[in-house]
Every structure is written in C-alpha cells, then in structure tokens.
C-alpha cells in the first residue's frame, strides 16, 4: 500500500491545497485578449488619421515576464461555439419527426417553438431538444426524457423562462413550416465564411498600395498553401463566397478549405482582377473591403511602419489578423486588431505570439477567425424580428383552420387516437419527405454544415477521462482526493479507493457523510454527517486516520466519533471553507437561516502552523474557535467564501436563497444584493469565485443561466455591486446540477451530459453525452461515476444496432418511441469511477508539478476499450474534398428518390 511509506507527518505536507485550488479556479486577466487603444496613423502624404478604438492583441505585453501559477499562458485551440451547437434545427430537426408551435408572449410578440425527441448522441440516451425563436434571438435547451412522463409545451416554455402568454401556443401541422424555420436559423450566424487575404509589401502605407500588388512573394505563396487549396473558380460547385464561378469576372483561381465543418473561401488580393487604369482597385476592394475578417500578410523582418487598421478603408471589416513570416527562423508571428465593439473571443494569443509549428499556426488562425461575429448581432436581431412577424402574419389566416392545433398545451409527441392513426402517419411521412428534400438541397448547394456528412478521427482532448476504478459497486455521495487515492462517501460508508487496490473502509454507514474536505497540508479531515436533526460537523487528524488504516483497526462508527464533533454545529445542512490565499482556515456553517463563522486557532512553528515537536492530541476539535453568528433572511441553498484582497475585515460570503444571490460581510454581517433572479422557479447550482486582475468576481449559476459579476470593495467594509463592462452571461444547453471551474474551462454536469465552455466568455467548445453521470469530487482532479455496458466500447456507438426500432425520427404514428437499452438480456448495468486530471485541463497554466503525499505511481493511459465508456466521444471532422461531398450528396439523392422511400440514412444526415 502507498500508505505504508508515510510514517511522519511531513509526508502529508508535500503539496499545497491552496495552490491546487488556485490553478483549478484560475486567476485570469482580460489583458490576455489585448488592450483597447485609440489608434492613430498617418497616410502616404503624412496626414494624421484617427483609426478608431481597437483592441490590440499581440500576446503578453511583457514577453519576458514569468507566469505565476494559475495564470493563463497558453490554451488548447478549440473552435468556440462549434456548428453542431449553432445549427440545431438543421441537424436534429429538419427531415425528422418533430413538432412546431406558434404563440404570442405577454408583450404580444410572436414566437415559434420547435421540439423533438432525439437519441442522436451515440449513447442511446433520449433527450428532448427544444428551440425557441424570438425577436431577441434563439434559445436552445435539452431536457431529460422519461418514458413514464411526457413533457408538455407549457413545461418546456417554462424551462426557457417563458411562463406568460398573450396567446397560448398552437401546433403547426403544415410541412412547409420547415423551410421558414430553416431561414430563421440561417440568421443566427455563418456556417461558411469568406475571409480577405491582403498582401502588403514592406513600407506600404495605404490599401491602394497593398491592393495594387499584382503578384505575391514566395513566402506569401507558402502562406496561401498553408491556408488551403488552390481551386479553379469556373465551374466550382462548392461555397463560392460571392465569387463568380461562371464567367471568370472575379479571377480565375482562389484559395478554399474546409475546417471543422466550415467551408472557407479566401478573397486573395493577388488573385482578384487587377486593373492598371484603376489605382483604387475597386474590384479587389469590393470583396476584401466587405469581409468581416481580413488577414494581412506583411513582408519584411520587422513592422516598419507599424500596421494600423486605418490603412484599410472599410466600414465593414472589424477584425484584422496581421501575419509576418520570419524566414530565418521559419516561424510565423501573429497580431490581432479588433474593433472595440467586438466582444472578447478566443483563443488568446500565446506569449510570445510566435508559431514554429506551421500546422498549429493554421489551426490557431482559422479558429481565431471563424467566430460568430457578434458585431452584427443587433442587425441580425432586427432581421429575425422582421422574419418572425412576417411568418406569423402569413399564418394568421390559418389560425381557425385545421392547420393549427387548438390544444394549447398538448403533450410533445403524444399518442394519436386509433381512428386518426393512418391519417397522422401519412401526414408525418409527407412532413419528413419535405424536410429531407430541404436538407438534401442544402447539402448539394453547399450551404449545409459539412461536418454533418464528414467522417471523424479521434484526438485526445484535455477533458478525456481516465478509468480510475472499474465496476464500482456502490452509490457515491461525495468524495475528495487523498494523495493518489480517493476518499469516497458511499451508501456502504466512507471508503478509501485506489485504482489498483481493494477499497479500504474508513467509517461505516452509521456516519452518513454528505460533504468532506481532505486538507493534507493541515493534517485535517472535515466531514458533514447529515441525517435529520442530528447533522453535525466532524474534524479528524489525517495522520490518525492513516494510522488506523495502516494498523488495520476496526472501522469507526458514529459512536466512535463523539470526540470529533464541532460544537454549535448541530442541525447544519451546509458548510463552506476557504482553501486559498488566506493562511487562516475559516469555516462557515449554515444551520437553517443562521451562519456560524468558525476559525482554526493559529499555532506557532511547524509546517502549516502545526508544531512537530509537541505531541498532537487525537482530536483537533480544541483547535477550532467560534467567532460570530450571522442571521440571514432565509436558509441558504448555495454558499461560497470569497477572500478579500487585504485579509483585513473584507472577506465575503456569497449566499443564494429565495430568488437572489447576496454577498455578506464576514465582519459586520451586512448583506448586499448581488443578483436578483427573474424566474418563477429557481434551482441554485453554484457560486464560483474567479479572480480577474486580482479583483474578486463570481460566476453565479442557476437554472440554465450563468452570470459573471465583479465584486469591488467600497467605503470601508461595504461592497459595490454594479453592472460592469466585464460582466457577461450565457445559457447552458441543459440545466446542470453541478458546475466545475478548471481554468480556462467551465464544466457543467447533468444527469447524462457534460458541457464544456470557456470561463472568459462562456463560449461552448464541446458537449459529451455520459449515461447516468454523477459528479463526486472536483476540488482538484475531477472524479465522476457513469454507467457502462459490458459489451460497449468507447468508439461513440454501441455494438447493438438500433435501426430496427422505432425512434422519434420515424413517421409511424405518435407512439412513444422505444429507445433500446444497450444492455443484453440478463446483463446488469455497472458503474465505473472516472478521473479527469487537473493537469490535463489547465495545461500550461500550471508552472509546477502536482505533488502528492503518497508515493507516485506510473499510470498507463487507458486504451479505448479499457476506458470502457462511450460517454465522451471526441470527434473531429476531416476536411472533405468537393468530390467527397458531391459523392455523399449523390448517394443521398439516390436513397431519397431511387429507393421509393422518404428516408435518408442517418450517416448522411
């Protein structure tokens, strides 16, 4: 056992929990995304020009500075808000059986709702997917499926915070509605992109000079080859980005590529038509000047003169990517200019912003450019509002006909009466046929997300789990790491679990532990045993627990722990501790609407305040002291301690109760309103402390929402909470029950999925389906359990086919679809315990190794089969050639028209 080598208390003090948590939580700065500057430059005649306010991103301002633990140095390159998130209707609804509703909200504004029951997640985990189309934009959510309870339209709208209606929603039966909703979705953002690529010789100051370059250099040609493939425009059938593909009026050739499902056409200045008579090169400027993103390839070793956006006269271009190639060192340097109105978008530039790996540079540049340009969100909202109102007016004459269902709150996908079964089957078959024809047309036209028809390859991602313990036989309640092992509270008691050793019982089931903290540097174990009114906080010395395990003593029961109870904590239902920044351990215990502040008495000498020269008492209870009691207006559901910057009476407690988040001053007990929740029902999830540029901030999570708020000290003991430019909010696709911050990522856990976003802006980077997911520990490494089947492998699919069973996408009637279990007859589901290492998630932001008081073990990375979980299929699309896309479209057409059936194969759709 690893424990046999730990004979002295010093072995428990080899790592800092506070540093671990600091790395997990993160201390970030928006300066990593550049600083906003008023740029001024001069034209060719020397006249001063004001270029406007631009965010200038060039990596760290101080490239020689040493990064501190927990700061963001460099992150993995991920496409933010990938297409499978932004094109839900095309992927999950179009051409499948689904329901569409129309209604008016309380402000008499029309809305549309689309709902489908889908299991298109390779895990046979059925989910309701819903899209709400409103003038303010679209909202997408997932809701869990229960075979015994169908969801009503009213409950779905309530989950989207739409509870009041001027007119209740009615179902639209007409199949042509799919075409109109597809148009609505296309207003959200681009599936395909067009970028300008401008060649600039060294010393050129104006766009007229840059656009007049007839040919580029060898280095520029090498750069173009890196970006994509050279294609002939005449006869081109793919995405053309506004270029002429019939008469060569916009040039003979161009550069094109497909990246992660997005088709990209580059408007290359040297490939667009050149005119000797026209000094302004209007034909070239017509395309490049109307691109949102322009890549400027600048010749020369050093920027002389420095590029300024004012060199390019365009009211449309909002982002400039300045690229410079260093031939001597064979690397690329990147600098980004973006208008102040463009919100933060990732990934941030590395420090220094130099790329020696050319493929990595291509990936970074394309990901940085393919953002959903939020600058034009207001214009898109106006267009969306106009389209919704127009569509509503078109449907008004049919409100009293059979086209619209009068049942306002009918169940989603209800069973049809037998008398109407055949008529309903025929209607749904026609509905599916028209939808699949629309999808086919989009695929052939090149307007569809290409990754939907692409094959994929597996790539190890930072959130990929390792199997920590297979066939875990217990229901886990909570856990916390202890060195390389995991202390887990289960239905059978508290166990010490190691991946290659039998579980060791520590406490029996008479001590029902609901919360725990293993504080190795303080030699403390804190537990909350909760069973009705007899709930208590218990504190133990880790060294004593270790000694009992090593001596194979009898497992402790609740009666054996009488001396370990903390006074005044009877009846507690929640507690929180501080584990970073401050040297003093603070515990806040919630007993109904009262908060008890308890601290650990400081001890001179020794490591972490422990005297190694004097013998330690068996119980550390006497080391804790009661400080004060704070009364709240209600019982808190969520509680987080926020350390003040000075450690002098400015520590805060964030509490969530009723319909609000408050911050409470620990010294005075005064409460300040942080955020009021405008919803009928509130499910509080978490309040996560995140520090930005050394100032306290909180991520407030409830229902589907996540909001970032800054908390600033104000007037000696008070706190100023007001809207800030750095505040932002976003919605999860599925309502989580737990949120974990592993900087730079936020991980949301639901009962069957894991959603991963970026801390700095909430942008989505990945969604994984995980059957029966249960988070058990997250204070450093992340541990969770999930159900797996004996026959399943982690390829993203099951060994048992499901095509023979009815599903929500098949048209026969409205019977509740049958989702086949992946378990065979006689098999029983098993749960594995998985681990996502902190080091993998935070990557280069940790400047030191994560140590453990236990002997390190060599961990062999699990194989695909050994991982045992098909829960997190990580698939990256390969770039498709036009021939491959045309072949897929041709095969789809044959299946649609040639076989006499209305269905397309699931792989093509």
Coordinates of C-alpha atoms in Angstrom, one line a residue, residues 136-633:
X136 CA -34.4 38.7 -29.2
X137 CA -32.7 35.6 -30.7
X138 CA -33.0 31.9 -30.3
X139 CA -32.6 29.8 -27.2
X140 CA -31.7 26.1 -27.3
X141 CA -32.1 23.6 -24.4
X142 CA -32.0 19.9 -23.8
X143 CA -34.4 18.3 -21.3
X144 CA -34.2 14.8 -19.9
X145 CA -36.6 12.1 -21.2
X146 CA -38.8 9.9 -19.0
X147 CA -40.7 7.0 -20.6
X148 CA -43.4 7.4 -17.9
X149 CA -43.9 11.2 -18.2
X150 CA -44.2 13.2 -21.4
X151 CA -43.3 16.9 -21.3
X152 CA -46.0 19.5 -22.1
X153 CA -45.3 22.5 -24.2
X154 CA -46.0 24.7 -21.2
X155 CA -43.3 23.0 -19.1
X156 CA -40.8 23.3 -21.9
X157 CA -41.5 27.1 -22.3
X158 CA -41.4 27.5 -18.5
X159 CA -37.8 26.0 -18.6
X160 CA -37.0 28.7 -21.1
X161 CA -38.4 31.4 -18.6
X162 CA -41.4 32.0 -20.8
X163 CA -44.4 31.5 -18.5
X164 CA -46.9 34.2 -19.5
X165 CA -48.6 34.3 -22.9
X166 CA -50.9 36.7 -24.7
X167 CA -52.0 33.7 -26.8
X168 CA -51.1 30.1 -26.0
X169 CA -49.0 28.1 -28.4
X170 CA -50.7 26.0 -31.1
X171 CA -49.1 23.3 -33.2
X172 CA -48.3 24.0 -36.8
X173 CA -49.1 20.9 -39.0
X174 CA -48.1 22.3 -42.4
X175 CA -44.8 20.7 -43.5
X176 CA -43.7 23.9 -45.4
X177 CA -43.0 25.5 -42.0
X178 CA -39.7 23.6 -42.0
X179 CA -38.4 25.8 -44.8
X180 CA -39.4 29.0 -42.9
X181 CA -37.7 27.8 -39.7
X182 CA -34.5 26.9 -41.7
X183 CA -34.4 30.5 -42.9
X184 CA -34.8 31.7 -39.3
X185 CA -31.8 29.6 -38.2
X186 CA -29.6 30.9 -41.0
X187 CA -29.9 34.4 -39.4
X188 CA -28.0 33.2 -36.3
X189 CA -24.6 33.1 -37.9
X190 CA -22.5 31.8 -40.7
X191 CA -22.0 28.2 -41.5
X192 CA -19.5 29.1 -44.2
X193 CA -17.0 32.0 -44.1
X194 CA -15.3 34.4 -46.5
X195 CA -12.0 36.0 -45.4
X196 CA -10.0 38.7 -47.1
X197 CA -6.2 38.0 -47.6
X198 CA -4.2 41.1 -48.4
X199 CA -0.6 41.0 -49.5
X200 CA 1.4 44.1 -48.2
X201 CA 5.0 44.8 -49.2
X202 CA 7.4 46.3 -46.7
X203 CA 6.8 50.0 -46.3
X204 CA 3.3 50.2 -47.9
X205 CA 1.0 52.6 -46.0
X206 CA -2.4 52.5 -47.8
X207 CA -4.8 50.0 -49.1
X208 CA -4.4 51.4 -52.6
X209 CA -0.7 50.4 -52.5
X210 CA -1.4 47.0 -51.0
X211 CA -4.2 46.2 -53.4
X212 CA -2.0 47.2 -56.4
X213 CA 0.4 44.3 -55.8
X214 CA 0.0 42.1 -58.9
X215 CA 1.8 39.1 -57.5
X216 CA 2.9 38.0 -54.1
X217 CA 6.3 36.8 -52.8
X218 CA 7.4 33.2 -52.3
X219 CA 6.7 33.5 -48.6
X220 CA 3.2 34.7 -49.4
X221 CA 2.6 31.8 -51.7
X222 CA 3.8 29.4 -49.0
X223 CA 1.3 31.0 -46.6
X224 CA -1.5 30.6 -49.1
X225 CA -0.6 26.9 -49.5
X226 CA -0.8 26.6 -45.7
X227 CA -4.3 28.2 -45.6
X228 CA -6.0 26.0 -48.2
X229 CA -6.2 24.5 -51.7
X230 CA -5.9 26.5 -54.9
X231 CA -9.2 25.9 -56.9
X232 CA -10.4 26.9 -60.3
X233 CA -13.4 29.2 -60.0
X234 CA -15.1 28.4 -63.3
X235 CA -17.5 25.5 -62.7
X236 CA -16.9 25.5 -59.0
X237 CA -19.9 23.9 -57.3
X238 CA -19.0 24.5 -53.6
X239 CA -19.3 27.5 -51.4
X240 CA -18.1 30.4 -53.5
X241 CA -18.1 33.3 -51.0
X242 CA -19.5 35.8 -53.5
X243 CA -17.0 35.0 -56.3
X244 CA -18.1 34.4 -59.9
X245 CA -18.0 30.7 -60.9
X246 CA -19.3 31.1 -64.4
X247 CA -17.6 33.9 -66.3
X248 CA -14.2 34.5 -64.5
X249 CA -15.2 38.1 -63.7
X250 CA -13.7 37.8 -60.2
X251 CA -10.5 36.0 -61.2
X252 CA -9.6 32.6 -62.5
X253 CA -8.5 30.9 -59.2
X254 CA -8.9 31.3 -55.5
X255 CA -8.0 29.5 -52.2
X256 CA -10.5 27.3 -50.4
X257 CA -10.6 25.0 -47.5
X258 CA -12.9 23.1 -45.1
X259 CA -12.2 23.4 -41.4
X260 CA -14.1 21.6 -38.7
X261 CA -17.2 21.5 -40.9
X262 CA -17.0 25.1 -42.1
X263 CA -16.3 25.9 -45.7
X264 CA -14.0 28.9 -46.1
X265 CA -13.3 30.9 -49.3
X266 CA -10.4 33.3 -49.2
X267 CA -10.6 36.5 -51.2
X268 CA -6.9 36.8 -52.1
X269 CA -5.9 40.2 -53.3
X270 CA -3.3 38.9 -55.8
X271 CA -5.9 36.5 -57.3
X272 CA -8.7 39.0 -57.8
X273 CA -8.8 41.0 -61.0
X274 CA -6.1 43.7 -61.4
X275 CA -6.6 47.0 -63.4
X276 CA -3.7 49.3 -64.3
X277 CA -6.2 52.1 -65.0
X278 CA -7.9 51.9 -61.7
X279 CA -5.5 52.9 -58.9
X280 CA -8.0 52.2 -56.2
X281 CA -8.5 48.6 -57.5
X282 CA -12.3 48.8 -56.9
X283 CA -12.9 45.2 -57.9
X284 CA -10.5 43.9 -55.3
X285 CA -11.7 46.3 -52.7
X286 CA -15.3 45.3 -53.4
X287 CA -14.6 41.8 -52.0
X288 CA -11.9 42.4 -49.4
X289 CA -13.5 45.6 -48.1
X290 CA -16.7 43.7 -47.4
X291 CA -15.2 40.9 -45.4
X292 CA -15.6 40.9 -41.7
X293 CA -12.1 39.5 -41.2
X294 CA -9.1 40.4 -43.2
X295 CA -5.7 38.7 -43.0
X296 CA -2.9 41.0 -43.8
X297 CA 0.4 39.3 -44.8
X298 CA 3.1 41.8 -44.3
X299 CA 6.5 41.4 -45.9
X300 CA 9.7 42.4 -44.1
X301 CA 11.5 41.3 -40.9
X302 CA 10.1 44.0 -38.6
X303 CA 6.9 46.1 -38.8
X304 CA 8.1 49.3 -40.4
X305 CA 5.9 51.2 -40.4
X306 CA 3.6 49.6 -37.9
X307 CA 0.3 48.4 -39.4
X308 CA -2.9 50.3 -38.4
X309 CA -6.5 49.5 -39.3
X310 CA -6.8 53.0 -40.8
X311 CA -4.6 51.8 -43.7
X312 CA -7.7 49.8 -44.9
X313 CA -10.6 52.0 -45.7
X314 CA -13.6 49.8 -44.8
X315 CA -16.7 50.2 -42.7
X316 CA -17.3 46.5 -42.7
X317 CA -14.0 44.9 -41.7
X318 CA -13.9 44.6 -37.9
X319 CA -11.0 42.2 -37.4
X320 CA -7.5 42.4 -38.9
X321 CA -5.1 39.5 -38.4
X322 CA -1.5 40.7 -39.1
X323 CA 0.8 37.9 -40.2
X324 CA 4.5 38.1 -40.6
X325 CA 6.8 35.3 -41.6
X326 CA 10.4 35.0 -40.3
X327 CA 12.3 33.2 -43.0
X328 CA 15.5 32.8 -40.9
X329 CA 13.7 31.0 -38.1
X330 CA 10.9 29.6 -40.2
X331 CA 8.1 30.8 -37.9
X332 CA 5.0 33.0 -38.0
X333 CA 4.2 35.9 -35.8
X334 CA 0.6 37.0 -35.3
X335 CA -1.1 40.2 -34.1
X336 CA -4.8 40.8 -33.9
X337 CA -6.7 44.1 -34.2
X338 CA -10.4 44.0 -33.4
X339 CA -12.9 46.9 -33.1
X340 CA -13.8 47.8 -29.5
X341 CA -17.4 46.8 -30.3
X342 CA -16.4 43.2 -30.9
X343 CA -16.7 41.2 -27.6
X344 CA -13.9 39.1 -26.4
X345 CA -13.3 36.0 -28.5
X346 CA -10.7 33.2 -28.2
X347 CA -8.4 31.6 -28.1
X348 CA -6.0 34.3 -26.7
X349 CA -2.6 34.7 -28.4
X350 CA 0.2 32.8 -26.8
X351 CA 3.1 34.7 -25.3
X352 CA 5.2 35.3 -27.3
X353 CA 2.8 35.2 -30.3
X354 CA 5.2 33.1 -32.4
X355 CA 4.4 29.8 -34.0
X356 CA 7.2 27.4 -35.1
X357 CA 4.7 24.6 -35.8
X358 CA 3.0 25.8 -39.1
X359 CA 0.0 23.4 -38.8
X360 CA -0.6 24.7 -35.3
X361 CA -0.5 28.3 -36.6
X362 CA -3.0 27.4 -39.4
X363 CA -5.4 25.9 -36.8
X364 CA -5.0 28.9 -34.5
X365 CA -5.5 31.4 -37.2
X366 CA -8.6 29.7 -38.6
X367 CA -10.2 29.2 -35.2
X368 CA -9.5 32.8 -34.2
X369 CA -11.1 34.0 -37.4
X370 CA -14.2 31.7 -37.6
X371 CA -16.0 33.4 -34.8
X372 CA -19.8 34.1 -34.8
X373 CA -19.2 37.8 -35.4
X374 CA -21.2 39.4 -32.6
X375 CA -20.7 42.9 -34.0
X376 CA -23.7 42.4 -36.3
X377 CA -25.9 40.7 -33.7
X378 CA -28.2 43.8 -33.5
X379 CA -28.7 43.8 -37.2
X380 CA -29.4 40.0 -37.1
X381 CA -31.9 40.5 -34.3
X382 CA -33.8 43.1 -36.4
X383 CA -33.9 40.8 -39.3
X384 CA -35.0 37.9 -37.1
X385 CA -37.8 40.0 -35.6
X386 CA -39.0 41.0 -39.1
X387 CA -38.9 37.4 -40.3
X388 CA -40.8 36.1 -37.3
X389 CA -43.5 38.8 -37.5
X390 CA -43.8 38.2 -41.3
X391 CA -44.2 34.5 -40.8
X392 CA -46.7 35.0 -38.1
X393 CA -48.8 37.2 -40.3
X394 CA -48.7 34.6 -43.1
X395 CA -50.1 32.0 -40.7
X396 CA -52.8 34.2 -39.2
X397 CA -55.5 33.2 -41.9
X398 CA -55.0 29.6 -40.8
X399 CA -55.5 30.1 -37.1
X400 CA -59.1 28.9 -37.3
X401 CA -58.4 26.1 -39.8
X402 CA -57.2 22.6 -39.1
X403 CA -53.6 23.6 -39.9
X404 CA -53.1 24.7 -36.3
X405 CA -53.8 22.6 -33.3
X406 CA -56.2 24.3 -30.9
X407 CA -54.8 22.3 -27.9
X408 CA -52.6 25.0 -26.3
X409 CA -50.6 22.7 -24.0
X410 CA -50.6 19.3 -25.8
X411 CA -48.0 16.8 -24.8
X412 CA -45.0 16.6 -27.1
X413 CA -45.2 13.6 -29.4
X414 CA -48.5 12.3 -27.8
X415 CA -50.1 9.1 -29.0
X416 CA -52.6 9.6 -31.7
X417 CA -56.2 8.1 -31.4
X418 CA -56.5 4.9 -33.4
X419 CA -59.2 6.4 -35.6
X420 CA -56.8 9.0 -36.8
X421 CA -53.6 6.8 -36.8
X422 CA -53.4 6.3 -40.6
X423 CA -54.1 9.9 -41.4
X424 CA -51.4 11.0 -38.9
X425 CA -48.9 8.5 -40.3
X426 CA -49.5 9.9 -43.8
X427 CA -49.1 13.5 -42.6
X428 CA -45.8 12.7 -40.8
X429 CA -44.5 10.8 -43.8
X430 CA -45.1 13.9 -46.0
X431 CA -43.6 16.1 -43.3
X432 CA -40.4 14.0 -43.2
X433 CA -40.2 13.8 -47.0
X434 CA -40.3 17.6 -47.5
X435 CA -37.8 18.1 -44.6
X436 CA -35.3 15.6 -46.1
X437 CA -35.7 17.2 -49.5
X438 CA -34.8 20.6 -48.0
X439 CA -31.8 19.1 -46.2
X440 CA -30.6 17.4 -49.4
X441 CA -31.0 20.7 -51.3
X442 CA -28.8 22.4 -48.7
X443 CA -26.2 19.7 -48.8
X444 CA -26.0 19.8 -52.7
X445 CA -25.9 23.6 -52.7
X446 CA -23.0 23.6 -50.3
X447 CA -24.9 25.7 -47.7
X448 CA -25.0 22.8 -45.1
X449 CA -22.6 22.3 -42.3
X450 CA -20.1 19.9 -44.0
X451 CA -19.1 18.2 -40.8
X452 CA -22.6 16.6 -40.6
X453 CA -21.5 14.4 -43.6
X454 CA -17.9 14.0 -42.6
X455 CA -16.1 11.1 -41.1
X456 CA -14.2 11.7 -38.0
X457 CA -10.9 10.9 -36.3
X458 CA -10.3 10.6 -32.5
X459 CA -8.0 13.0 -30.9
X460 CA -7.1 13.2 -27.2
X461 CA -8.7 16.2 -25.6
X462 CA -7.9 17.7 -22.2
X463 CA -11.3 16.6 -20.8
X464 CA -10.9 13.0 -21.8
X465 CA -11.4 10.8 -18.7
X466 CA -9.3 8.0 -17.3
X467 CA -10.9 5.0 -15.8
X468 CA -9.9 5.2 -12.1
X469 CA -11.9 2.3 -10.7
X470 CA -13.9 -0.2 -12.9
X471 CA -17.1 -1.8 -11.7
X472 CA -17.5 0.4 -8.7
X473 CA -20.3 -1.4 -6.7
X474 CA -21.6 1.5 -4.5
X475 CA -23.6 4.7 -4.9
X476 CA -21.2 7.5 -4.4
X477 CA -22.4 10.6 -2.4
X478 CA -19.3 12.8 -2.3
X479 CA -15.5 12.4 -2.3
X480 CA -12.2 14.2 -2.0
X481 CA -8.7 13.2 -3.2
X482 CA -6.2 12.0 -0.7
X483 CA -2.9 11.8 -2.5
X484 CA -3.2 9.4 -5.3
X485 CA -6.3 7.8 -3.7
X486 CA -9.8 9.0 -3.3
X487 CA -11.8 9.1 -0.1
X488 CA -15.4 8.4 -1.1
X489 CA -18.7 8.5 0.9
X490 CA -21.0 5.8 -0.3
X491 CA -24.2 4.0 0.8
X492 CA -21.9 1.4 2.5
X493 CA -19.9 4.0 4.4
X494 CA -16.7 6.0 3.7
X495 CA -14.1 4.1 1.6
X496 CA -10.6 4.8 0.5
X497 CA -10.4 3.9 -3.1
X498 CA -7.3 3.3 -5.2
X499 CA -7.3 2.3 -8.8
X500 CA -5.3 -0.9 -8.3
X501 CA -6.0 -1.8 -4.7
X502 CA -9.1 -3.1 -2.9
X503 CA -11.3 -0.4 -1.3
X504 CA -10.4 0.2 2.4
X505 CA -13.3 1.0 4.7
X506 CA -12.7 4.1 6.9
X507 CA -16.1 4.8 8.5
X508 CA -19.2 2.6 8.5
X509 CA -22.6 3.6 7.2
X510 CA -23.8 4.9 10.6
X511 CA -21.9 8.1 9.7
X512 CA -23.8 9.3 6.5
X513 CA -21.3 11.8 5.1
X514 CA -22.7 14.4 2.7
X515 CA -19.7 16.8 2.4
X516 CA -16.0 16.3 3.0
X517 CA -12.7 18.1 2.7
X518 CA -9.2 16.4 2.9
X519 CA -6.7 19.1 3.9
X520 CA -3.4 17.4 3.7
X521 CA -1.2 20.4 4.5
X522 CA -3.2 21.0 7.7
X523 CA -3.4 17.3 8.6
X524 CA -7.2 17.7 8.7
X525 CA -10.3 15.8 7.5
X526 CA -13.6 17.7 7.7
X527 CA -16.9 15.8 7.4
X528 CA -20.6 16.8 7.5
X529 CA -22.7 13.9 8.6
X530 CA -26.3 14.7 7.8
X531 CA -29.2 12.7 9.0
X532 CA -32.1 14.9 10.0
X533 CA -31.7 17.0 13.2
X534 CA -28.6 15.1 14.2
X535 CA -26.5 16.6 11.5
X536 CA -23.0 17.6 12.7
X537 CA -19.6 18.7 11.5
X538 CA -16.7 16.4 12.4
X539 CA -13.0 17.1 12.3
X540 CA -10.2 14.4 12.3
X541 CA -6.5 14.3 12.0
X542 CA -5.5 12.7 8.8
X543 CA -2.4 11.2 10.5
X544 CA -4.7 9.5 13.0
X545 CA -7.0 8.2 10.2
X546 CA -3.9 7.0 8.3
X547 CA -2.5 5.3 11.4
X548 CA -5.8 3.4 11.9
X549 CA -5.8 2.3 8.3
X550 CA -2.2 1.2 8.5
X551 CA -2.8 -0.7 11.7
X552 CA -5.9 -2.4 10.3
X553 CA -8.0 -1.2 13.2
X554 CA -11.8 -1.7 13.3
X555 CA -13.8 0.6 11.1
X556 CA -15.1 3.7 13.0
X557 CA -18.8 4.1 13.6
X558 CA -20.7 7.2 14.5
X559 CA -20.4 6.4 18.2
X560 CA -16.6 6.3 17.9
X561 CA -16.6 9.9 16.6
X562 CA -18.2 11.6 19.6
X563 CA -15.0 13.5 20.5
X564 CA -14.7 14.7 16.9
X565 CA -17.9 16.8 16.8
X566 CA -17.6 20.5 16.4
X567 CA -19.6 22.4 19.0
X568 CA -22.6 24.5 17.9
X569 CA -22.9 22.8 14.5
X570 CA -25.9 20.5 15.3
X571 CA -28.5 20.7 12.6
X572 CA -26.2 22.1 9.9
X573 CA -27.3 21.4 6.3
X574 CA -24.3 23.1 4.5
X575 CA -20.8 24.3 5.1
X576 CA -18.1 26.1 3.2
X577 CA -14.4 26.6 3.8
X578 CA -11.7 28.8 2.4
X579 CA -8.8 26.9 0.9
X580 CA -6.8 29.6 -0.9
X581 CA -5.0 32.9 -0.4
X582 CA -5.6 33.3 3.3
X583 CA -3.4 31.5 5.8
X584 CA -6.2 31.2 8.3
X585 CA -8.7 28.3 7.8
X586 CA -12.2 29.6 8.0
X587 CA -15.4 27.5 8.1
X588 CA -18.9 28.9 7.6
X589 CA -21.6 26.6 8.8
X590 CA -25.3 27.0 7.8
X591 CA -27.9 26.0 10.3
X592 CA -31.3 26.9 8.8
X593 CA -31.0 30.7 8.3
X594 CA -28.0 31.2 10.6
X595 CA -24.4 31.3 9.6
X596 CA -21.7 30.3 12.1
X597 CA -18.2 31.5 11.4
X598 CA -15.5 29.2 12.9
X599 CA -11.7 29.6 12.5
X600 CA -8.8 27.4 13.4
X601 CA -6.6 28.8 16.2
X602 CA -3.2 29.7 14.9
X603 CA -0.3 27.7 16.2
X604 CA 3.3 28.9 16.1
X605 CA 6.0 26.9 14.4
X606 CA 5.9 23.8 12.2
X607 CA 4.7 23.4 8.7
X608 CA 1.3 24.9 8.0
X609 CA 1.0 26.0 11.6
X610 CA 1.5 22.5 13.1
X611 CA 4.1 22.0 15.8
X612 CA 6.0 18.8 15.0
X613 CA 7.9 19.0 18.3
X614 CA 4.9 18.7 20.7
X615 CA 2.6 15.6 20.6
X616 CA -0.7 16.1 18.8
X617 CA -4.0 15.4 20.5
X618 CA -6.1 12.6 19.0
X619 CA -8.9 15.0 18.2
X620 CA -8.3 18.5 16.7
X621 CA -11.6 19.9 18.0
X622 CA -9.9 22.1 20.6
X623 CA -8.0 23.9 17.8
X624 CA -11.2 25.5 16.5
X625 CA -12.9 28.5 17.9
X626 CA -16.3 30.0 17.4
X627 CA -16.2 33.7 16.1
X628 CA -19.6 35.0 15.4
X629 CA -23.2 34.3 14.2
X630 CA -24.8 35.9 11.3
X631 CA -28.6 35.8 10.7
X632 CA -29.9 35.7 7.1
X633 CA -33.5 36.3 5.9

